[in-house]
Amino acid sequence: MIFSGKEDKSVGIEDIELEVPVILSHDTLLKEAILIISGKEGNKQSCILVEDQGAIVGILTERDLVRLCLVSTTLQNTKVSEVMTHPVKMLEQENFTDIFSAYSLMRRYQIRHLPIVKQQKVVGIVTISILRQNLHVGYFLRFREVQEIMTHHVITIEPHASVMEVAQLMAKHRISCVVVVNNNTSDITPVGILTERDIVQFQAMELNLQNLLVGAVMSSPLLYLRPEDSLEKAQKMMQQYRVRRVVVINQSGQLCGIVTETNLSQTLDPIELFGIMEILQRRIQSLVRDRNRLLPQENRSLHKALQNHEFQLYYHPQINTQTGKLVGAEALVRWHSPQRGIVAPSEFIPIAEMTGFIIPLGQWILRRACEQVIAWQKQGFPPFVISVNVSSLQLQDPQFVTMLKLLLMELNFDSRWLKLELTESTLVENIEHTLSQFQAIKQLGVAIAIDDFGTGYASLGYLQHFPFDTLKIDRCFVENIHQNPKNAAIATAIIRMAHQLNFSVVAEGIEQEEELQFLKELHCYVVQGYLISRPLPVEDFQIILQKYM
Ligand code: C2E
Ligand code: MG
Ligand code: MG
């Protein structure tokens, strides 16, 4: 369940730094609260929670304080409980599963502060600023423009008006700032801005707002954005200058709008996101349905293919470049489907692993490979090691080692000439069992190679706890090893450590002469790859046998 809220906390919710709450008793004098919110006390507090007998009964924000200037109360005796907003909308911590749970609540109730509570105790406050910082990674904002989200209808005031008028406008329109403009009938040029926070600060200084002129106290010069600027730029500007709104002007300097934090935090509409998630979920469900429908079908064709002898083993030579001799071969399965032609193992092995068909198929492959080695030995070719790929599902099968033992006995096969290739990922699943299977295989005298080494998660240090003989360096590290310093470094490290730990090394996927030379210089002598030969059916492989024996 990827998208469900409760079970699966989305990544990083723990990393969100909530605002630390300041909680005052309901009978605290308002003056004290104003000092805290205005920042005079040195802390940056966006709101204050009010408690009465241990319970949160109200919240005090800049907006409440601006409203306060309109009624001529003397701050001297006013208590916070008289101006606070109540009741307070809060969110239980267990429901704060992701940033959207907080965001949709704040949007629905049009609030800018949301206390998070756990067992009736406030553990922190989510604010619009915190949401903006966490919601909007530049990636989403880069391709969107300021004009898409800005507020066009801006409330303006002229410099000669009083701050009291500004407070009135803010309270009337429920806005957090007013843009100061020089209004000469034909054009509107913004010259400054006044915010709720400014007003709270004037209150803290006990200034008479009626006598205070806008032009004297407004913030200017202004920061500007253009309508066609990216939202990423808006976001960066707000972050850099620590402002919560930026004025938007056109080319001739005329006011055309304003971008606020709230605008920005609304660019990622959670409804839209949940919509996308729903579509994805449906898509996944339909893929799962398709898979469940197709798998049994595929499984039937694979079983039929085994009955009809449509599988064949190809052999890929492994050469010791120091001696120039063939030292081994890897058996690789092919499916000759009458309908589809030759099907690569990468297409049907994963299906066989999903349906469990890999168990009977794997048994057939092992038997077929061993029989072939015996046949070559009978024909007088000097013996060499045959490597057979074994899926982790086969290894997990409790019958696997017994099956292997019985097969070796039945064919009277000398186990010295068999090596099982297991991928690195096998080692990190079900460790105890894998280890005991490894030991049982080794007791039979069968060697083990770790295939595709370097592509999984296991480190060499971890690997050494498993008894195996050979490391196969994956093709991706061999590719252009002579030109790619990263590959060269990785391969060098693997080879050096393997030698120290007494594992032999096979480099897989050599296609170029230069790669071969480079590996020789690293003292890696056993190689397998298209440079020497493609994997070949029995008859063609015999030509290679003759050449390298
Ligand atoms: P693998 O065991 O790592 O086998 C090596 C693969 O790399 C083979 O592909 C081989 O043809 C290919 N290869 C070798 N040298 C070169 C080279 O120089 N250049 C390129 N481009 N490729 C090279 P193949 O036969 O298609 O097998 C793919 C994978 O399918 C195998 O990877 C193995 O994981 C699986 N597989 C193949 N046969 C069997 C099998 O009998 N049983 C099981 N369980 N899995 C098998
Ligand atoms: Mg292999
Ligand atoms: Mg491999």
mmCIF file of N, CA and C in Angstrom, residues 3 13 21 30 138 142 178 229 256 258 321 356 377 449 467 504 511:
data_model
loop_
_atom_site.group_PDB
_atom_site.id
_atom_site.type_symbol
_atom_site.label_atom_id
_atom_site.label_comp_id
_atom_site.label_asym_id
_atom_site.label_seq_id
_atom_site.Cartn_x
_atom_site.Cartn_y
_atom_site.Cartn_z
ATOM 1 N N PHE A 3 0.203 4.303 -1.311
ATOM 2 C CA PHE A 3 -0.366 5.632 -1.222
ATOM 3 C C PHE A 3 -1.288 5.838 -0.030
ATOM 4 N N ILE A 13 8.668 13.060 6.621
ATOM 5 C CA ILE A 13 7.769 13.798 7.491
ATOM 6 C C ILE A 13 8.473 14.097 8.827
ATOM 7 N N PRO A 21 6.002 25.689 19.687
ATOM 8 C CA PRO A 21 4.875 26.503 20.162
ATOM 9 C C PRO A 21 5.224 27.339 21.390
ATOM 10 N N LEU A 30 -2.170 41.112 26.907
ATOM 11 C CA LEU A 30 -1.959 41.112 25.470
ATOM 12 C C LEU A 30 -0.617 41.737 25.086
ATOM 13 N N GLY A 138 12.098 22.907 -6.298
ATOM 14 C CA GLY A 138 12.215 23.665 -7.529
ATOM 15 C C GLY A 138 11.697 22.936 -8.751
ATOM 16 N N ARG A 142 9.706 25.052 -11.579
ATOM 17 C CA ARG A 142 10.550 25.553 -12.659
ATOM 18 C C ARG A 142 9.760 25.863 -13.925
ATOM 19 N N VAL A 178 -0.703 45.192 2.161
ATOM 20 C CA VAL A 178 -1.290 46.208 1.289
ATOM 21 C C VAL A 178 -0.134 46.842 0.517
ATOM 22 N N ASP A 229 8.097 35.481 -15.010
ATOM 23 C CA ASP A 229 9.154 34.824 -14.230
ATOM 24 C C ASP A 229 8.690 33.442 -13.769
ATOM 25 N N CYS A 256 0.856 44.663 -11.487
ATOM 26 C CA CYS A 256 -0.136 43.751 -12.062
ATOM 27 C C CYS A 256 -0.578 42.655 -11.117
ATOM 28 N N ILE A 258 0.293 40.291 -7.132
ATOM 29 C CA ILE A 258 1.167 40.006 -5.998
ATOM 30 C C ILE A 258 1.242 38.487 -5.826
ATOM 31 N N THR A 321 43.751 -16.592 -20.601
ATOM 32 C CA THR A 321 44.500 -15.855 -21.625
ATOM 33 C C THR A 321 46.018 -16.020 -21.468
ATOM 34 N N GLY A 356 7.373 -20.632 -10.630
ATOM 35 C CA GLY A 356 7.966 -21.820 -10.007
ATOM 36 C C GLY A 356 8.435 -22.833 -11.050
ATOM 37 N N GLN A 377 33.708 -35.806 -22.686
ATOM 38 C CA GLN A 377 34.825 -36.569 -22.102
ATOM 39 C C GLN A 377 34.970 -37.902 -22.829
ATOM 40 N N ALA A 449 30.215 -20.162 -8.109
ATOM 41 C CA ALA A 449 30.662 -18.860 -8.612
ATOM 42 C C ALA A 449 29.598 -17.825 -8.268
ATOM 43 N N PRO A 467 31.177 -19.736 1.535
ATOM 44 C CA PRO A 467 32.215 -20.529 0.889
ATOM 45 C C PRO A 467 31.968 -20.610 -0.612
ATOM 46 N N SER A 504 39.018 -17.128 -7.338
ATOM 47 C CA SER A 504 39.439 -16.887 -8.718
ATOM 48 C C SER A 504 38.457 -15.893 -9.341
ATOM 49 N N GLU A 511 34.443 -7.736 -25.121
ATOM 50 C CA GLU A 511 34.108 -7.578 -26.539
ATOM 51 C C GLU A 511 35.258 -6.973 -27.331
#
